[in-house]
Amino acid sequence: MARTQGSHSDITGPKVREAALRLFAEHGYAAVSMRQIAAEVGVQAGALYNYTPDKQHLLFSLLHEHMEGLLAAQAAQPVPEDPVARLEAFCRFHIRQNRARPQAVFISYMELRSLTPEHFAEIGRLRDRYEAGLEAVLKAGQATGAFSVEDTRIATFAVIGLLNAVNVWFREDGRLTLEEVERLHWDMVRRAVSA
Amino acid sequence: MARTQGSHSDITGPKVREAALRLFAEHGYAAVSMRQIAAEVGVQAGALYNYTPDKQHLLFSLLHEHMEGLLAAQAAQPVPEDPVARLEAFCRFHIRQNRARPQAVFISYMELRSLTPEHFAEIGRLRDRYEAGLEAVLKAGQATGAFSVEDTRIATFAVIGLLNAVNVWFREDGRLTLEEVERLHWDMVRRAVSA
DNA sequence: GTCTATACTGAGATAGAC
DNA sequence: GTCTATCTCAGTATAGAC
């Protein structure tokens, strides 16, 4: 054993992040105390400061990691030529990502206002990059005549809003599979923007 | 003068509610202190307890008042016979209401989790009643063949999500009038659910 | 790396003078 | 109805022993 029994940084670190993510998503950043997070992990509050300089940075770091992962996954997706196929790919990808990391997605919408202005700007830039992907698809389809949207910017927000509705009600053990949910929502999006 | 100069309950009461609504919307319920609210109103923290038994009840009371007002306004709307016209009326009404009380709408989505379970259930019931109006329209249109939605429950959430997207970006002094925003969104909703 | 202990600050809420 | 003063508790964060 290269490590002593007392050295748990490689275990405790991830546990701190998981606990914080879960508690922030459930109760909100401001309502969660460092003591609560520590209790969840099974350490004393002071020990958390081996893993984060402060509470604010813990939130920022969770959001940042989530957004970077999202953008990396987006970049790894194949990009069909046809705008309609590209829009379908975006819709399905977005729904799947939302369900794969429900807590991270949740706080990335709810806790932006809990960030310092600098951190807020940083996360905002990453989100804009993600949504720009959708707007580009809508613009491309508008150019080919496949889509008919008067304002691609507004349509972008509308599509995101429609897709995010899934998060309000979807349950893993519900009557619909994720594939069915994807199909139903893609169908609505397609009709909403098609020429 | 029937009142002494020191009696300000008819002035301070509303000011407390306005300040709380504004601060809760801006920073979140948990992040706002009674002292902040008091400072905003221009009194000491202790004086707030002439108007609310505690902070939790203040939030609940704001949400309750908002939902009751929303349902009353909804009930006062004329209800067209034709499902398509009814859906258009709902969409335009929903967007107008959202813009008329942006802060109340915002906390009614964001701060549900800050309510006690009893208060949460109470507000949830009121919201369900509001959204049931939309689902009824979709069902009616489905029956007449005007709409084509596989699942009216899911479509209800999708439509609400699409319409709420307006709140993310709309600015009173932006390039679009509320009428144009209503039309653009009604157009997308109509296409998304039409046969 | 974690603990205990604690400094310091601010929270919600109440009591009693005016 | 509001103020001042205060109680009690919990918050973030740090210091130093182990």
XYZ file of C-alpha atoms (C1' of nucleotides) in Angstrom:
426
model
C 0.000 0.000 0.000
C 1.482 3.253 -1.110
C -0.903 5.252 1.018
C -1.642 5.291 4.685
C -5.108 4.402 5.828
C -5.742 7.990 6.868
C -5.283 9.381 3.342
C -8.691 9.562 1.757
C -8.358 12.517 -0.540
C -9.019 10.472 -3.643
C -12.222 9.177 -2.080
C -13.413 12.166 -0.092
C -12.893 14.676 -2.885
C -15.436 13.115 -5.255
C -17.792 12.436 -2.357
C -17.763 16.105 -1.442
C -18.648 17.076 -4.992
C -21.399 14.496 -5.245
C -22.922 15.517 -1.943
C -22.767 19.204 -2.805
C -24.334 18.619 -6.205
C -27.165 16.606 -4.714
C -27.869 19.018 -1.874
C -27.613 22.155 -4.038
C -30.055 20.609 -6.495
C -32.462 19.576 -3.773
C -32.480 22.606 -1.482
C -30.689 25.346 -3.375
C -27.189 26.719 -2.911
C -28.031 29.366 -0.333
C -30.101 26.970 1.747
C -27.340 24.365 2.054
C -24.637 24.740 4.681
C -21.093 23.448 4.606
C -21.981 21.514 7.730
C -24.751 19.681 5.866
C -22.397 18.760 3.052
C -19.795 17.564 5.543
C -22.367 15.474 7.396
C -23.415 13.882 4.116
C -19.818 12.945 3.369
C -19.107 11.827 6.902
C -16.442 14.376 7.852
C -16.331 17.589 9.856
C -17.052 20.906 8.155
C -13.464 22.067 8.381
C -12.265 19.108 6.336
C -14.152 20.353 3.281
C -11.661 23.161 2.917
C -9.057 20.634 1.842
C -11.069 20.324 -1.376
C -12.405 23.766 -2.076
C -11.239 27.246 -1.147
C -14.806 28.174 -0.264
C -18.462 27.387 -0.878
C -18.771 29.715 -3.853
C -15.923 28.016 -5.672
C -17.508 24.637 -5.031
C -20.659 25.726 -6.855
C -18.719 27.312 -9.678
C -16.537 24.260 -10.085
C -19.569 21.954 -10.319
C -21.220 24.159 -12.928
C -18.016 24.600 -14.873
C -17.310 20.880 -14.976
C -20.868 20.226 -16.135
C -20.755 22.769 -18.940
C -17.364 21.616 -20.178
C -18.606 18.034 -20.225
C -21.722 19.077 -22.097
C -19.752 20.945 -24.742
C -17.297 18.073 -25.128
C -20.148 15.620 -25.613
C -21.760 17.987 -28.098
C -18.524 18.284 -30.038
C -18.188 14.494 -30.126
C -21.584 14.110 -31.810
C -21.707 13.383 -35.543
C -23.167 16.325 -37.462
C -25.538 15.323 -40.290
C -25.592 17.458 -43.412
C -29.351 17.842 -43.594
C -30.635 20.569 -41.246
C -33.686 18.507 -40.323
C -31.526 15.578 -39.288
C -29.228 17.936 -37.437
C -32.117 19.438 -35.502
C -33.378 15.989 -34.603
C -29.900 15.058 -33.410
C -29.750 18.187 -31.264
C -33.156 17.570 -29.702
C -32.419 13.965 -28.854
C -28.964 14.817 -27.568
C -30.317 17.599 -25.386
C -32.983 15.424 -23.804
C -30.554 12.569 -23.212
C -28.002 14.878 -21.607
C -30.657 16.406 -19.371
C -31.631 12.968 -18.144
C -28.085 11.733 -17.773
C -27.165 14.552 -15.353
C -30.457 15.860 -13.992
C -28.956 17.495 -10.904
C -26.169 19.288 -12.739
C -28.628 20.510 -15.360
C -30.979 21.683 -12.654
C -28.449 23.793 -10.791
C -27.040 25.112 -14.056
C -30.433 26.749 -14.594
C -31.350 27.596 -11.006
C -28.142 28.694 -9.388
C -26.631 31.041 -11.938
C -27.678 33.921 -9.757
C -25.768 32.463 -6.827
C -22.495 32.932 -8.696
C -20.250 35.962 -8.363
C -20.430 38.221 -11.439
C -17.139 36.844 -12.760
C -18.201 33.227 -12.374
C -21.609 34.058 -13.794
C -20.046 35.534 -16.913
C -17.805 32.502 -17.368
C -20.671 29.997 -17.152
C -22.820 32.248 -19.309
C -20.234 32.125 -22.082
C -20.208 28.331 -22.013
C -23.982 28.153 -22.136
C -24.087 30.583 -25.033
C -21.687 28.359 -26.940
C -23.975 25.392 -26.410
C -27.112 27.204 -27.509
C -25.321 28.722 -30.477
C -25.187 25.204 -31.873
C -28.965 25.086 -31.968
C -29.346 28.513 -33.481
C -26.887 27.594 -36.234
C -29.033 24.597 -37.161
C -32.167 26.713 -37.322
C -30.407 29.282 -39.493
C -29.149 26.567 -41.837
C -32.628 25.075 -42.198
C -34.088 28.509 -42.751
C -31.577 29.035 -45.573
C -32.439 25.768 -47.309
C -36.154 26.375 -46.901
C -36.615 23.338 -44.653
C -37.599 25.499 -41.710
C -39.819 28.515 -41.410
C -39.010 30.598 -38.352
C -39.343 34.342 -38.383
C -36.705 34.840 -35.699
C -34.064 32.168 -35.140
C -32.959 33.651 -31.817
C -36.436 33.464 -30.332
C -37.025 30.050 -31.844
C -33.816 28.852 -30.198
C -35.088 29.804 -26.747
C -38.511 28.377 -27.521
C -37.063 25.016 -28.554
C -34.830 24.860 -25.471
C -37.822 25.728 -23.299
C -39.957 23.061 -24.918
C -37.266 20.405 -24.511
C -36.522 21.361 -20.914
C -40.152 20.739 -20.027
C -39.187 17.068 -19.861
C -37.234 17.733 -16.685
C -40.364 18.901 -14.905
C -42.170 15.593 -15.010
C -39.951 12.779 -16.322
C -39.371 9.857 -13.949
C -37.014 7.002 -14.709
C -39.673 4.460 -13.737
C -42.550 6.218 -15.495
C -44.706 4.821 -18.265
C -42.634 6.283 -21.093
C -39.150 5.282 -22.155
C -36.591 7.955 -22.899
C -36.754 6.998 -26.569
C -40.487 7.681 -26.628
C -40.000 10.983 -24.858
C -37.347 11.947 -27.401
C -39.624 11.034 -30.290
C -42.640 12.924 -28.904
C -40.647 16.091 -28.329
C -38.738 15.932 -31.566
C -42.095 15.594 -33.295
C -43.393 18.771 -31.660
C -40.201 20.696 -32.357
C -40.132 19.568 -35.964
C -43.668 20.739 -36.558
C -43.128 23.995 -34.680
C -40.295 25.106 -36.973
C -40.943 23.291 -40.252
C -41.964 25.122 -43.394
C -57.392 62.635 10.467
C -58.650 59.420 11.933
C -55.151 58.022 12.273
C -52.112 59.212 14.122
C -49.000 60.022 12.183
C -47.288 56.954 13.614
C -49.770 54.508 12.134
C -48.355 53.332 8.859
C -49.694 49.825 8.602
C -51.632 50.592 5.450
C -48.465 51.879 3.831
C -45.813 49.637 5.329
C -47.705 46.403 4.780
C -47.711 46.661 0.983
C -44.163 47.983 1.011
C -43.012 44.902 2.903
C -44.648 42.636 0.365
C -43.241 44.531 -2.594
C -39.738 44.532 -1.149
C -39.888 40.840 -0.295
C -41.175 39.953 -3.754
C -38.450 41.936 -5.437
C -35.629 40.611 -3.251
C -36.820 36.994 -3.355
C -36.975 37.181 -7.147
C -33.562 38.758 -7.414
C -31.523 36.770 -4.886
C -33.683 33.828 -3.906
C -35.678 33.241 -0.734
C -32.915 31.571 1.259
C -30.366 34.224 0.344
C -32.523 37.137 1.503
C -32.615 38.117 5.166
C -35.406 39.785 7.075
C -32.955 42.586 7.808
C -32.485 43.184 4.070
C -36.225 43.389 3.544
C -36.566 45.747 6.477
C -33.779 47.971 5.171
C -35.495 48.128 1.798
C -38.727 49.255 3.454
C -36.984 51.649 5.798
C -37.863 50.016 9.123
C -36.095 47.758 11.592
C -36.279 43.986 11.219
C -38.529 43.519 14.237
C -41.207 45.715 12.676
C -41.746 43.194 9.865
C -43.368 40.824 12.332
C -46.362 43.131 12.513
C -47.123 41.992 8.984
C -46.116 38.363 8.844
C -45.791 35.657 11.492
C -42.496 34.585 9.960
C -40.412 34.584 6.799
C -41.880 31.338 5.466
C -45.409 32.680 5.658
C -44.326 35.795 3.798
C -43.164 33.701 0.852
C -46.250 31.520 0.944
C -48.538 34.501 1.102
C -46.872 36.098 -1.941
C -47.158 32.903 -3.960
C -50.714 32.288 -2.855
C -51.836 35.780 -3.743
C -50.187 35.444 -7.138
C -51.808 32.117 -7.961
C -55.242 33.256 -6.826
C -54.928 36.356 -8.977
C -53.823 34.273 -11.936
C -56.774 31.908 -11.597
C -59.202 34.779 -11.181
C -57.865 36.446 -14.317
C -58.070 33.147 -16.163
C -61.659 32.652 -15.066
C -62.534 36.156 -16.243
C -61.334 35.427 -19.784
C -63.888 34.744 -22.492
C -63.753 31.132 -23.672
C -64.146 30.694 -27.451
C -65.946 27.623 -28.716
C -63.321 26.633 -31.246
C -60.377 24.756 -29.682
C -57.879 26.540 -31.910
C -59.156 29.933 -30.824
C -59.170 28.753 -27.219
C -55.559 27.632 -27.443
C -54.569 30.941 -28.967
C -56.364 32.738 -26.154
C -54.528 30.636 -23.583
C -51.120 31.265 -25.129
C -51.605 34.997 -25.386
C -53.060 35.177 -21.891
C -50.181 33.187 -20.444
C -47.521 35.380 -22.038
C -49.290 38.578 -21.019
C -49.656 37.397 -17.422
C -46.003 36.402 -17.272
C -44.976 39.855 -18.396
C -47.452 41.655 -16.148
C -46.014 40.062 -12.981
C -42.537 38.841 -13.897
C -41.249 38.650 -10.335
C -44.216 36.748 -8.953
C -44.074 34.324 -11.863
C -40.372 33.862 -11.341
C -40.589 32.948 -7.679
C -43.631 30.781 -8.325
C -41.324 28.577 -10.400
C -38.090 28.945 -8.451
C -39.124 28.961 -4.829
C -41.598 26.120 -4.599
C -38.921 24.083 -2.913
C -38.493 26.744 -0.251
C -42.038 26.124 0.961
C -42.945 23.771 3.767
C -44.579 20.559 2.493
C -48.042 21.839 3.426
C -47.566 25.156 1.670
C -45.983 23.400 -1.293
C -49.006 21.156 -1.678
C -51.371 24.111 -1.490
C -49.562 26.094 -4.198
C -49.169 22.930 -6.274
C -52.926 22.453 -6.289
C -53.472 25.982 -7.571
C -50.898 25.550 -10.297
C -52.439 22.259 -11.360
C -55.784 24.005 -11.701
C -54.228 26.598 -13.970
C -52.487 24.066 -16.183
C -55.565 21.864 -16.310
C -57.153 24.636 -18.341
C -54.531 24.150 -21.035
C -54.791 20.386 -21.045
C -58.569 20.634 -21.428
C -58.121 22.747 -24.550
C -55.687 20.266 -26.055
C -58.046 17.384 -25.314
C -60.949 19.238 -26.910
C -58.936 19.949 -30.039
C -57.776 16.375 -30.173
C -61.405 15.263 -30.057
C -62.480 17.524 -32.906
C -59.451 16.568 -34.963
C -58.057 20.087 -34.950
C -54.994 19.014 -32.988
C -52.771 16.003 -33.246
C -50.934 15.301 -30.006
C -50.163 11.787 -28.914
C -50.146 12.655 -25.247
C -52.019 15.718 -24.021
C -50.312 15.703 -20.632
C -46.845 15.890 -22.142
C -47.967 18.412 -24.723
C -49.289 20.583 -21.892
C -45.891 20.734 -20.246
C -44.191 21.274 -23.595
C -46.437 24.220 -24.445
C -45.936 25.793 -21.010
C -42.191 25.329 -21.371
C -42.165 26.892 -24.813
C -44.209 29.895 -23.664
C -42.127 30.397 -20.522
C -39.027 30.745 -22.674
C -40.153 34.330 -23.203
C -39.264 35.133 -19.604
C -35.648 34.228 -20.210
C -34.927 36.964 -22.683
C -37.822 39.430 -23.007
C -37.064 43.044 -22.136
C -39.686 45.758 -22.018
C -37.505 48.058 -24.138
C -36.384 45.378 -26.608
C -36.955 45.364 -30.349
C -40.171 43.325 -30.186
C -43.537 44.402 -28.841
C -45.455 42.040 -26.597
C -48.007 41.604 -29.385
C -45.271 40.389 -31.746
C -43.918 38.038 -29.107
C -47.404 36.645 -28.549
C -47.886 36.104 -32.260
C -44.516 34.401 -32.786
C -45.078 31.998 -29.928
C -48.676 31.293 -30.747
C -47.517 30.478 -34.258
C -44.997 27.927 -32.979
C -47.459 26.373 -30.540
C -50.152 26.150 -33.189
C -47.867 24.335 -35.579
C -46.466 22.069 -32.858
C -49.894 20.660 -31.968
C -51.951 21.083 -35.136
C -53.101 18.100 -37.200
C -6.195 14.462 5.741
C -9.041 14.848 9.442
C -10.184 16.212 13.869
C -11.580 19.464 17.712
C -12.223 23.879 18.936
C -13.349 28.294 18.002
C -13.439 33.078 15.992
C -16.539 35.870 13.908
C -20.636 37.147 11.704
C -25.278 37.242 10.727
C -29.538 34.712 10.778
C -34.775 34.567 12.636
C -37.454 35.924 16.103
C -39.100 38.182 20.648
C -39.686 41.666 24.680
C -40.673 45.832 26.319
C -40.110 50.999 26.004
C -42.137 54.758 23.567
C -46.557 50.596 14.851
C -41.899 51.075 15.408
C -37.757 51.144 17.900
C -33.762 49.318 20.555
C -31.889 45.612 22.537
C -31.208 41.024 22.860
C -31.753 35.837 22.833
C -30.490 31.765 20.552
C -28.801 29.413 16.966
C -26.358 28.493 12.756
C -23.494 30.135 9.136
C -18.436 30.274 6.849
C -14.011 29.809 7.649
C -9.484 29.139 10.216
C -5.832 27.256 13.610
C -3.399 23.840 15.461
C -3.187 19.018 17.443
C -2.764 14.337 15.804
